[in-house]
mmCIF file of C-alpha atoms in Angstrom:
data_model
loop_
_atom_site.group_PDB
_atom_site.id
_atom_site.type_symbol
_atom_site.label_atom_id
_atom_site.label_comp_id
_atom_site.label_asym_id
_atom_site.label_seq_id
_atom_site.Cartn_x
_atom_site.Cartn_y
_atom_site.Cartn_z
ATOM 1 C CA MET A 1 -0.170 -0.269 0.219
ATOM 2 C CA LYS A 2 1.226 3.380 -0.835
ATOM 3 C CA LEU A 3 0.127 6.522 1.220
ATOM 4 C CA LEU A 4 0.409 9.962 0.929
ATOM 5 C CA LEU A 5 -0.228 11.961 3.893
ATOM 6 C CA ILE A 6 -1.206 15.912 3.888
ATOM 7 C CA GLY A 7 -0.700 17.801 6.941
ATOM 8 C CA SER A 8 0.883 20.765 8.647
ATOM 9 C CA ALA A 9 4.746 20.920 10.326
ATOM 10 C CA SER A 10 3.250 19.643 13.563
ATOM 11 C CA VAL A 11 4.530 16.935 15.682
ATOM 12 C CA HIS A 12 0.982 15.468 15.579
ATOM 13 C CA THR A 13 1.562 14.860 12.044
ATOM 14 C CA PHE A 14 5.310 14.158 12.273
ATOM 15 C CA ARG A 15 4.454 11.619 15.101
ATOM 16 C CA TYR A 16 1.660 9.881 13.127
ATOM 17 C CA LEU A 17 4.241 9.473 10.378
ATOM 18 C CA ALA A 18 6.286 7.550 11.765
ATOM 19 C CA GLY A 19 4.050 5.452 13.744
ATOM 20 C CA ILE A 20 1.730 4.180 10.374
ATOM 21 C CA ALA A 21 5.239 4.178 8.266
ATOM 22 C CA PRO A 22 5.403 0.544 9.471
ATOM 23 C CA HIS A 23 1.380 -0.898 8.701
ATOM 24 C CA VAL A 24 2.069 0.763 4.681
ATOM 25 C CA ASP A 25 4.678 -0.450 2.278
ATOM 26 C CA GLU A 26 5.878 3.172 1.126
ATOM 27 C CA ILE A 27 4.389 6.736 2.987
ATOM 28 C CA HIS A 28 5.071 10.582 1.225
ATOM 29 C CA LEU A 29 4.587 13.516 2.597
ATOM 30 C CA VAL A 30 3.267 16.801 1.913
ATOM 31 C CA THR A 31 3.952 19.340 4.844
ATOM 32 C CA SER A 32 4.494 22.818 5.666
ATOM 33 C CA GLY A 33 7.495 22.322 7.099
ATOM 34 C CA GLU A 34 10.775 20.469 8.051
ATOM 35 C CA LEU A 35 10.478 17.311 8.879
ATOM 36 C CA PRO A 36 13.345 16.216 12.013
ATOM 37 C CA ALA A 37 15.243 13.195 11.200
ATOM 38 C CA ARG A 38 14.042 11.346 14.238
ATOM 39 C CA TYR A 39 10.734 11.260 12.320
ATOM 40 C CA HIS A 40 12.243 10.036 9.141
ATOM 41 C CA ALA A 41 10.641 6.298 8.196
ATOM 42 C CA ALA A 42 12.866 3.826 6.688
ATOM 43 C CA ASN A 43 10.371 3.522 3.992
ATOM 44 C CA LEU A 44 10.072 7.584 3.978
ATOM 45 C CA GLY A 45 9.740 8.731 -0.231
ATOM 46 C CA ARG A 46 9.127 12.007 -1.661
ATOM 47 C CA VAL A 47 8.754 15.303 0.905
ATOM 48 C CA LEU A 48 6.883 18.157 -0.432
ATOM 49 C CA ARG A 49 6.873 21.121 1.050
ATOM 50 C CA VAL A 50 3.827 23.671 0.640
ATOM 51 C CA ASP A 51 2.319 26.804 2.188
ATOM 52 C CA PHE A 52 -1.112 25.434 3.248
ATOM 53 C CA SER A 53 -2.700 29.256 3.672
ATOM 54 C CA LEU A 54 -5.580 29.993 2.082
ATOM 55 C CA LYS A 55 -3.942 33.054 -0.008
ATOM 56 C CA ALA A 56 -1.344 29.890 -2.001
ATOM 57 C CA LEU A 57 -3.902 28.997 -4.876
ATOM 58 C CA ALA A 58 -1.202 27.088 -6.451
ATOM 59 C CA THR A 59 -0.637 24.442 -3.567
ATOM 60 C CA ALA A 60 -3.539 22.253 -5.182
ATOM 61 C CA GLY A 61 -1.279 21.734 -8.607
ATOM 62 C CA LYS A 62 1.545 20.663 -6.467
ATOM 63 C CA ILE A 63 0.259 18.045 -4.405
ATOM 64 C CA ALA A 64 -1.581 17.092 -8.026
ATOM 65 C CA GLY A 65 1.656 16.954 -9.883
ATOM 66 C CA LEU A 66 3.092 14.805 -6.744
ATOM 67 C CA ILE A 67 0.057 12.384 -6.655
ATOM 68 C CA ASP A 68 0.716 11.995 -10.400
ATOM 69 C CA ALA A 69 4.227 11.587 -10.085
ATOM 70 C CA ILE A 70 4.030 8.884 -7.251
ATOM 71 C CA GLN A 71 0.704 7.155 -7.644
ATOM 72 C CA PRO A 72 -0.935 6.708 -4.668
ATOM 73 C CA ASP A 73 -3.448 4.070 -3.911
ATOM 74 C CA ILE A 74 -4.763 6.555 -0.820
ATOM 75 C CA VAL A 75 -4.503 10.204 0.845
ATOM 76 C CA HIS A 76 -4.304 10.428 4.429
ATOM 77 C CA VAL A 77 -5.479 14.350 5.220
ATOM 78 C CA HIS A 78 -4.876 16.234 8.410
ATOM 79 C CA GLN A 79 -6.910 18.799 9.630
ATOM 80 C CA ALA A 80 -10.261 19.799 8.002
ATOM 81 C CA ASN A 81 -9.166 23.654 7.560
ATOM 82 C CA SER A 82 -7.195 25.156 4.841
ATOM 83 C CA VAL A 83 -4.914 21.910 4.717
ATOM 84 C CA ALA A 84 -8.021 19.856 3.397
ATOM 85 C CA TRP A 85 -9.076 22.317 1.073
ATOM 86 C CA HIS A 86 -5.746 22.297 -1.069
ATOM 87 C CA ALA A 87 -6.158 18.749 -1.101
ATOM 88 C CA ARG A 88 -9.569 18.687 -2.174
ATOM 89 C CA ARG A 89 -8.651 20.798 -4.874
ATOM 90 C CA ALA A 90 -6.375 18.439 -5.956
ATOM 91 C CA LEU A 91 -7.845 15.281 -5.481
ATOM 92 C CA ALA A 92 -10.985 16.523 -7.295
ATOM 93 C CA GLY A 93 -12.110 14.444 -10.072
ATOM 94 C CA ARG A 94 -9.963 11.716 -9.032
ATOM 95 C CA LYS A 95 -10.900 7.682 -8.103
ATOM 96 C CA LEU A 96 -8.438 7.800 -5.452
ATOM 97 C CA PRO A 97 -10.137 6.971 -1.394
ATOM 98 C CA TRP A 98 -8.857 9.680 0.847
ATOM 99 C CA LEU A 99 -9.263 10.115 4.661
ATOM 100 C CA LEU A 100 -9.731 12.616 7.092
ATOM 101 C CA THR A 101 -8.828 13.176 10.433
ATOM 102 C CA CYS A 102 -9.868 16.218 12.555
ATOM 103 C CA TRP A 103 -8.004 17.690 15.574
ATOM 104 C CA GLY A 104 -10.052 20.008 17.032
ATOM 105 C CA SER A 105 -10.384 23.681 16.462
ATOM 106 C CA ASP A 106 -10.548 22.921 12.998
ATOM 107 C CA VAL A 107 -14.070 21.536 13.666
ATOM 108 C CA LEU A 108 -14.556 22.979 16.959
ATOM 109 C CA LEU A 109 -13.558 26.852 16.402
ATOM 110 C CA LEU A 110 -13.179 27.479 12.511
ATOM 111 C CA PRO A 111 -16.035 27.223 11.289
ATOM 112 C CA GLN A 112 -17.519 29.685 14.452
ATOM 113 C CA GLN A 113 -15.193 32.163 13.013
ATOM 114 C CA ASN A 114 -17.649 32.771 10.022
ATOM 115 C CA ARG A 115 -19.990 31.678 7.147
ATOM 116 C CA PHE A 116 -16.958 31.146 4.672
ATOM 117 C CA MET A 117 -15.194 29.197 6.806
ATOM 118 C CA LYS A 118 -18.292 27.168 8.118
ATOM 119 C CA HIS A 119 -18.729 26.533 4.473
ATOM 120 C CA LEU A 120 -15.251 25.594 3.636
ATOM 121 C CA VAL A 121 -15.366 23.064 6.851
ATOM 122 C CA ALA A 122 -18.394 21.446 5.749
ATOM 123 C CA ALA A 123 -17.002 20.793 2.054
ATOM 124 C CA ASN A 124 -13.822 18.957 3.451
ATOM 125 C CA LEU A 125 -16.221 16.758 5.224
ATOM 126 C CA ALA A 126 -18.980 16.208 2.777
ATOM 127 C CA ALA A 127 -15.965 15.513 0.572
ATOM 128 C CA ALA A 128 -13.652 12.642 2.143
ATOM 129 C CA SER A 129 -14.253 9.319 1.568
ATOM 130 C CA ALA A 130 -14.333 8.984 5.511
ATOM 131 C CA VAL A 131 -13.227 11.000 8.471
ATOM 132 C CA THR A 132 -11.721 10.465 12.134
ATOM 133 C CA SER A 133 -12.266 12.517 15.422
ATOM 134 C CA ASP A 134 -10.671 11.674 18.643
ATOM 135 C CA SER A 135 -13.768 12.181 20.791
ATOM 136 C CA LEU A 136 -17.053 11.507 20.479
ATOM 137 C CA ASN A 137 -18.838 14.856 20.402
ATOM 138 C CA MET A 138 -16.201 15.985 17.572
ATOM 139 C CA ALA A 139 -18.159 13.538 15.918
ATOM 140 C CA ALA A 140 -20.944 14.977 16.449
ATOM 141 C CA VAL A 141 -19.869 18.176 15.491
ATOM 142 C CA CYS A 142 -18.437 16.912 12.376
ATOM 143 C CA ARG A 143 -22.359 15.249 11.604
ATOM 144 C CA GLN A 144 -23.478 18.360 12.183
ATOM 145 C CA LEU A 145 -21.845 20.484 9.946
ATOM 146 C CA ALA A 146 -21.802 17.623 6.773
ATOM 147 C CA PRO A 147 -23.172 14.140 6.353
ATOM 148 C CA ILE A 148 -20.256 11.979 6.709
ATOM 149 C CA ALA A 149 -19.599 8.907 4.394
ATOM 150 C CA ARG A 150 -17.808 6.955 7.616
ATOM 151 C CA MET A 151 -16.888 8.220 10.691
ATOM 152 C CA ASP A 152 -14.558 6.301 12.802
ATOM 153 C CA VAL A 153 -13.772 7.653 16.954
ATOM 154 C CA LEU A 154 -10.112 6.966 17.613
ATOM 155 C CA ASN A 155 -6.954 9.253 18.680
ATOM 156 C CA PHE A 156 -3.426 8.926 17.993
ATOM 157 C CA GLY A 157 -2.533 7.406 21.579
ATOM 158 C CA MET A 158 0.556 7.897 24.048
ATOM 159 C CA ASP A 159 3.889 5.871 22.625
ATOM 160 C CA ALA A 160 3.037 2.803 25.279
ATOM 161 C CA LEU A 161 1.929 2.225 28.992
ATOM 162 C CA PRO A 162 4.762 2.705 31.123
ATOM 163 C CA PRO A 163 5.470 0.447 33.946
ATOM 164 C CA ALA A 164 2.965 0.894 36.540
ATOM 165 C CA PRO A 165 4.165 3.951 38.855
ATOM 166 C CA ASP A 166 5.022 3.243 42.471
ATOM 167 C CA ILE A 167 2.391 5.901 44.338
ATOM 168 C CA ALA A 168 3.940 5.953 47.591
ATOM 169 C CA ALA A 169 7.116 7.564 46.258
ATOM 170 C CA LYS A 170 5.690 10.383 43.756
ATOM 171 C CA PRO A 171 6.428 13.658 45.441
ATOM 172 C CA LEU A 172 3.694 16.659 46.530
ATOM 173 C CA GLN A 173 4.167 17.974 42.876
ATOM 174 C CA VAL A 174 1.432 19.067 40.045
ATOM 175 C CA LEU A 175 2.345 19.241 36.408
ATOM 176 C CA SER A 176 0.760 21.666 33.812
ATOM 177 C CA CYS A 177 2.632 21.166 30.277
ATOM 178 C CA ARG A 178 0.280 22.583 27.612
ATOM 179 C CA LEU A 179 1.684 25.471 25.351
ATOM 180 C CA HIS A 180 1.411 28.749 26.401
ATOM 181 C CA LYS A 181 -1.264 30.112 24.804
ATOM 182 C CA PRO A 182 -3.923 31.991 25.308
ATOM 183 C CA LEU A 183 -6.055 28.749 24.655
ATOM 184 C CA TYR A 184 -4.902 26.964 26.896
ATOM 185 C CA ARG A 185 -5.279 29.300 30.278
ATOM 186 C CA ILE A 186 -1.988 28.720 32.469
ATOM 187 C CA ASP A 187 -2.390 32.088 33.969
ATOM 188 C CA SER A 188 -5.311 30.481 35.699
ATOM 189 C CA ILE A 189 -3.302 27.480 36.632
ATOM 190 C CA VAL A 190 -0.909 30.351 37.950
ATOM 191 C CA ARG A 191 -3.733 32.234 39.553
ATOM 192 C CA ALA A 192 -5.168 29.230 41.539
ATOM 193 C CA TRP A 193 -1.805 27.999 42.669
ATOM 194 C CA ALA A 194 -1.689 31.334 44.213
ATOM 195 C CA GLU A 195 -4.597 30.243 46.646
ATOM 196 C CA VAL A 196 -2.716 26.419 47.164
ATOM 197 C CA GLU A 197 0.643 28.618 48.093
ATOM 198 C CA ALA A 198 -1.151 30.541 50.220
ATOM 199 C CA ASP A 199 -2.829 27.451 52.278
ATOM 200 C CA ALA A 200 -0.551 26.231 55.096
ATOM 201 C CA ARG A 201 -2.167 22.658 54.499
ATOM 202 C CA PHE A 202 0.038 22.460 50.907
ATOM 203 C CA ALA A 203 3.240 23.495 52.235
ATOM 204 C CA GLY A 204 4.933 20.644 50.474
ATOM 205 C CA TRP A 205 3.467 21.357 47.193
ATOM 206 C CA SER A 206 5.074 22.427 44.406
ATOM 207 C CA LEU A 207 3.798 23.184 40.613
ATOM 208 C CA THR A 208 5.780 22.532 37.372
ATOM 209 C CA VAL A 209 4.983 24.568 34.375
ATOM 210 C CA ALA A 210 6.342 22.909 31.658
ATOM 211 C CA ALA A 211 6.070 23.648 27.641
ATOM 212 C CA SER A 212 6.637 27.461 26.159
ATOM 213 C CA GLY A 213 4.934 29.313 24.087
ATOM 214 C CA GLU A 214 3.889 33.272 23.453
ATOM 215 C CA GLU A 215 2.600 34.070 26.862
ATOM 216 C CA THR A 216 5.878 32.320 28.465
ATOM 217 C CA LYS A 217 7.212 35.833 29.662
ATOM 218 C CA ASN A 218 4.045 37.051 31.049
ATOM 219 C CA LEU A 219 3.223 33.891 32.409
ATOM 220 C CA LYS A 220 6.722 34.806 34.618
ATOM 221 C CA THR A 221 5.412 38.537 35.120
ATOM 222 C CA LEU A 222 2.642 36.968 36.817
ATOM 223 C CA ALA A 223 4.080 34.664 38.978
ATOM 224 C CA ALA A 224 6.794 36.629 40.177
ATOM 225 C CA ARG A 225 3.860 39.988 40.926
ATOM 226 C CA LEU A 226 2.500 37.189 43.132
ATOM 227 C CA SER A 227 4.962 36.067 44.863
ATOM 228 C CA LEU A 228 5.109 32.621 44.384
ATOM 229 C CA GLY A 229 7.755 30.529 45.404
ATOM 230 C CA ARG A 230 6.925 26.976 44.560
ATOM 231 C CA VAL A 231 6.288 27.145 41.054
ATOM 232 C CA ASN A 232 9.009 25.863 38.345
ATOM 233 C CA PHE A 233 9.104 26.474 34.804
ATOM 234 C CA THR A 234 11.009 24.553 32.486
ATOM 235 C CA GLY A 235 10.351 25.152 29.065
ATOM 236 C CA PHE A 236 10.085 22.965 26.487
ATOM 237 C CA VAL A 237 11.474 19.109 27.915
ATOM 238 C CA ALA A 238 12.741 16.139 25.989
ATOM 239 C CA PRO A 239 10.266 13.373 25.824
ATOM 240 C CA GLU A 240 12.162 11.085 28.431
ATOM 241 C CA VAL A 241 12.379 14.379 30.560
ATOM 242 C CA LEU A 242 8.842 14.999 29.987
ATOM 243 C CA ALA A 243 7.635 11.463 31.020
ATOM 244 C CA GLY A 244 9.968 12.074 33.945
ATOM 245 C CA LEU A 245 7.951 15.219 35.347
ATOM 246 C CA TYR A 246 4.997 13.007 34.464
ATOM 247 C CA ARG A 247 5.988 10.391 36.729
ATOM 248 C CA ASP A 248 7.217 12.608 39.384
ATOM 249 C CA ALA A 249 3.174 14.540 39.236
ATOM 250 C CA ARG A 250 -0.064 13.156 41.647
ATOM 251 C CA VAL A 251 -1.903 16.030 39.782
ATOM 252 C CA PHE A 252 -2.208 16.888 36.579
ATOM 253 C CA VAL A 253 -4.146 20.156 35.211
ATOM 254 C CA SER A 254 -5.004 21.030 32.288
ATOM 255 C CA VAL A 255 -7.757 23.544 31.660
ATOM 256 C CA PRO A 256 -8.173 24.779 27.945
ATOM 257 C CA LYS A 257 -11.355 26.481 26.339
ATOM 258 C CA SER A 258 -11.454 24.249 23.598
ATOM 259 C CA ASP A 259 -10.103 20.336 22.980
ATOM 260 C CA ALA A 260 -10.304 17.470 21.668
ATOM 261 C CA THR A 261 -8.933 14.572 23.219
ATOM 262 C CA SER A 262 -5.505 15.618 24.086
ATOM 263 C CA ILE A 263 -2.239 13.166 24.047
ATOM 264 C CA SER A 264 -0.988 14.668 27.316
ATOM 265 C CA LEU A 265 -3.904 13.854 29.110
ATOM 266 C CA LEU A 266 -3.408 10.297 28.184
ATOM 267 C CA GLU A 267 0.499 10.512 29.003
ATOM 268 C CA ALA A 268 -0.859 11.865 32.569
ATOM 269 C CA MET A 269 -3.341 9.252 33.070
ATOM 270 C CA GLY A 270 -0.720 6.265 31.510
ATOM 271 C CA HIS A 271 1.970 7.712 34.469
ATOM 272 C CA GLY A 272 -0.542 7.971 37.268
ATOM 273 C CA CYS A 273 -1.671 11.618 37.676
ATOM 274 C CA LEU A 274 -4.460 12.475 39.273
ATOM 275 C CA PRO A 275 -6.159 15.149 35.759
ATOM 276 C CA VAL A 276 -8.328 17.722 36.616
ATOM 277 C CA LEU A 277 -9.397 19.225 33.959
ATOM 278 C CA SER A 278 -11.824 21.831 32.046
ATOM 279 C CA ASN A 279 -15.800 21.116 31.468
ATOM 280 C CA LEU A 280 -15.082 20.054 27.765
ATOM 281 C CA PRO A 281 -17.465 17.164 26.004
ATOM 282 C CA ALA A 282 -13.824 15.770 24.718
ATOM 283 C CA ASN A 283 -12.710 15.669 28.693
ATOM 284 C CA LEU A 284 -16.001 14.171 29.486
ATOM 285 C CA GLU A 285 -15.235 11.105 28.109
ATOM 286 C CA TRP A 286 -12.121 10.418 29.827
ATOM 287 C CA VAL A 287 -12.782 11.387 32.891
ATOM 288 C CA LEU A 288 -16.002 11.463 35.375
ATOM 289 C CA ASP A 289 -15.825 13.787 38.217
ATOM 290 C CA GLY A 290 -14.811 12.318 41.384
ATOM 291 C CA ILE A 291 -13.643 9.297 40.463
ATOM 292 C CA ASN A 292 -10.733 9.001 38.025
ATOM 293 C CA GLY A 293 -10.359 12.737 37.894
ATOM 294 C CA ALA A 294 -11.641 16.167 38.708
ATOM 295 C CA ILE A 295 -13.806 18.325 35.990
ATOM 296 C CA VAL A 296 -14.104 22.184 36.786
ATOM 297 C CA GLU A 297 -17.114 23.502 35.821
ATOM 298 C CA ASP A 298 -15.491 27.307 36.838
ATOM 299 C CA VAL A 299 -12.069 28.334 35.908
ATOM 300 C CA ALA A 300 -13.195 30.781 37.760
ATOM 301 C CA ARG A 301 -12.702 28.478 41.069
ATOM 302 C CA LEU A 302 -9.755 26.372 40.025
ATOM 303 C CA GLY A 303 -7.876 27.229 43.075
ATOM 304 C CA SER A 304 -10.634 25.784 45.628
ATOM 305 C CA ALA A 305 -10.612 22.859 42.766
ATOM 306 C CA LEU A 306 -7.253 22.108 43.227
ATOM 307 C CA LYS A 307 -6.959 22.029 46.689
ATOM 308 C CA THR A 308 -9.398 19.500 46.526
ATOM 309 C CA GLN A 309 -7.569 17.236 44.764
ATOM 310 C CA LEU A 310 -4.481 18.321 46.576
ATOM 311 C CA LEU A 311 -6.027 16.894 49.413
ATOM 312 C CA ARG A 312 -7.030 13.550 47.456
ATOM 313 C CA ALA A 313 -4.092 12.777 45.524
ATOM 314 C CA ALA A 314 -1.960 12.921 48.704
ATOM 315 C CA ASP A 315 -3.451 10.183 50.243
ATOM 316 C CA ASP A 316 -2.103 6.867 48.654
ATOM 317 C CA ALA A 317 -4.331 4.551 48.465
ATOM 318 C CA GLN A 318 -6.962 7.210 46.995
ATOM 319 C CA LEU A 319 -4.514 8.189 44.458
ATOM 320 C CA ALA A 320 -4.171 4.246 43.435
ATOM 321 C CA GLU A 321 -7.789 3.324 42.925
ATOM 322 C CA ALA A 322 -8.414 6.782 40.134
ATOM 323 C CA VAL A 323 -4.187 5.498 38.708
ATOM 324 C CA ALA A 324 -5.493 2.026 38.299
ATOM 325 C CA LEU A 325 -8.806 3.025 36.291
ATOM 326 C CA ASN A 326 -7.001 5.427 34.279
ATOM 327 C CA ARG A 327 -4.525 3.177 32.693
ATOM 328 C CA ARG A 328 -7.028 0.758 32.080
ATOM 329 C CA LEU A 329 -8.719 3.146 30.137
ATOM 330 C CA VAL A 330 -5.283 4.332 28.564
ATOM 331 C CA ALA A 331 -4.573 0.609 27.832
ATOM 332 C CA GLU A 332 -7.962 0.136 26.364
ATOM 333 C CA LYS A 333 -8.528 2.956 24.056
ATOM 334 C CA GLY A 334 -5.428 5.228 23.915
ATOM 335 C CA LEU A 335 -2.532 3.641 22.975
ATOM 336 C CA HIS A 336 -0.479 4.404 19.622
ATOM 337 C CA GLN A 337 0.652 1.102 18.113
ATOM 338 C CA HIS A 338 -2.846 -0.071 18.170
ATOM 339 C CA ASN A 339 -4.569 3.019 16.999
ATOM 340 C CA MET A 340 -2.347 3.333 13.934
ATOM 341 C CA GLN A 341 -3.151 -0.324 13.298
ATOM 342 C CA ARG A 342 -6.939 0.719 13.524
ATOM 343 C CA PHE A 343 -5.609 3.586 11.364
ATOM 344 C CA ALA A 344 -4.296 1.069 8.881
ATOM 345 C CA ASP A 345 -7.538 -0.887 9.179
ATOM 346 C CA ILE A 346 -9.919 2.073 7.705
ATOM 347 C CA TYR A 347 -7.078 2.035 4.829
ATOM 348 C CA ARG A 348 -8.043 -0.852 3.774
ATOM 349 C CA ASP A 349 -11.681 -0.861 3.936
ATOM 350 C CA LEU A 350 -11.468 2.026 1.525
ATOM 351 C CA LEU A 351 -9.198 0.279 -0.201
ATOM 352 C CA ALA A 352 -11.915 -2.342 -0.668
ATOM 353 C CA LEU A 353 -14.900 0.047 -1.883
ATOM 354 C CA PRO A 354 -16.187 -0.187 -5.588
ATOM 355 C CA GLU A 355 -14.632 3.061 -7.238
ATOM 356 C CA GLY A 356 -17.870 4.784 -7.531
ATOM 357 C CA ASN A 357 -18.244 4.727 -3.537
ATOM 358 C CA ARG A 358 -14.453 6.239 -3.262
ATOM 359 C CA GLN A 359 -15.248 9.977 -2.780
#
């Protein structure tokens, strides 16, 4: 099977490439940036760099030229935004099956911007031979936007389930590792942490703020202004370092305004962290409030919610009970190679369709 993968220059695209490569004979890539060496696959063929912005009208022609040159059996497009728009135009009139994978903001936020964007996303969804979503909620939103030929719900998954954590050995640490962008509301976490530090009951606890982004400087300024003494900003860290941060944390906090199933949540659950999450539909598919984590309905009250969960996470027995359930969920629904096999199975299903049903 010869696969053409089309997606933005994101770690998610590149990680998918490396994960799916063993399941196909050849893989070719259209992307918007440099492919890091660590994601190169032995069966990687052509790599075409293009501009996926809406103004880049020549991009569809460049993709079409690559399709003519390599003659793929199937095309997999990541994100129902301008990436899929360019791919859809390149595929127009061809009897080539193509899979469209939605990531989150492309269907949850982009269609709300204006009528044009809503129409663009809807047309992309309707044109695909099949669509995948990483949450049931996002799948439902897709179906509200357009008629879907086939929908599958699956995620990219975490690389592997680590050994069961030693709960008693975990220090009293909280971890935040989402990007420092307004969407992720890291400032709300910092402000909530000020309430934790002000409470003598939590004198032994510390907060690690990993990752970075456009708001990093402001977040550090905020922490200084609040006179916080137990916050550590690490910046971006290597995957093996991040794994250690998960392993050492008892609580994982993530409160974005919008999200699908995030890999960071799966990794936190797999490593034995108690998740404290914003009230989003995708989060509700993984965490039952008060059972295997906490759902914060009002982020303005995150400080109070955090303190409640820190008391719970400090109890080894209570934490162990939640961790066991979370690791079982990840093992059954959130492992990378298992889900890559499921993507490969979708490819084979689409290739088995009569040509008239491929688009």
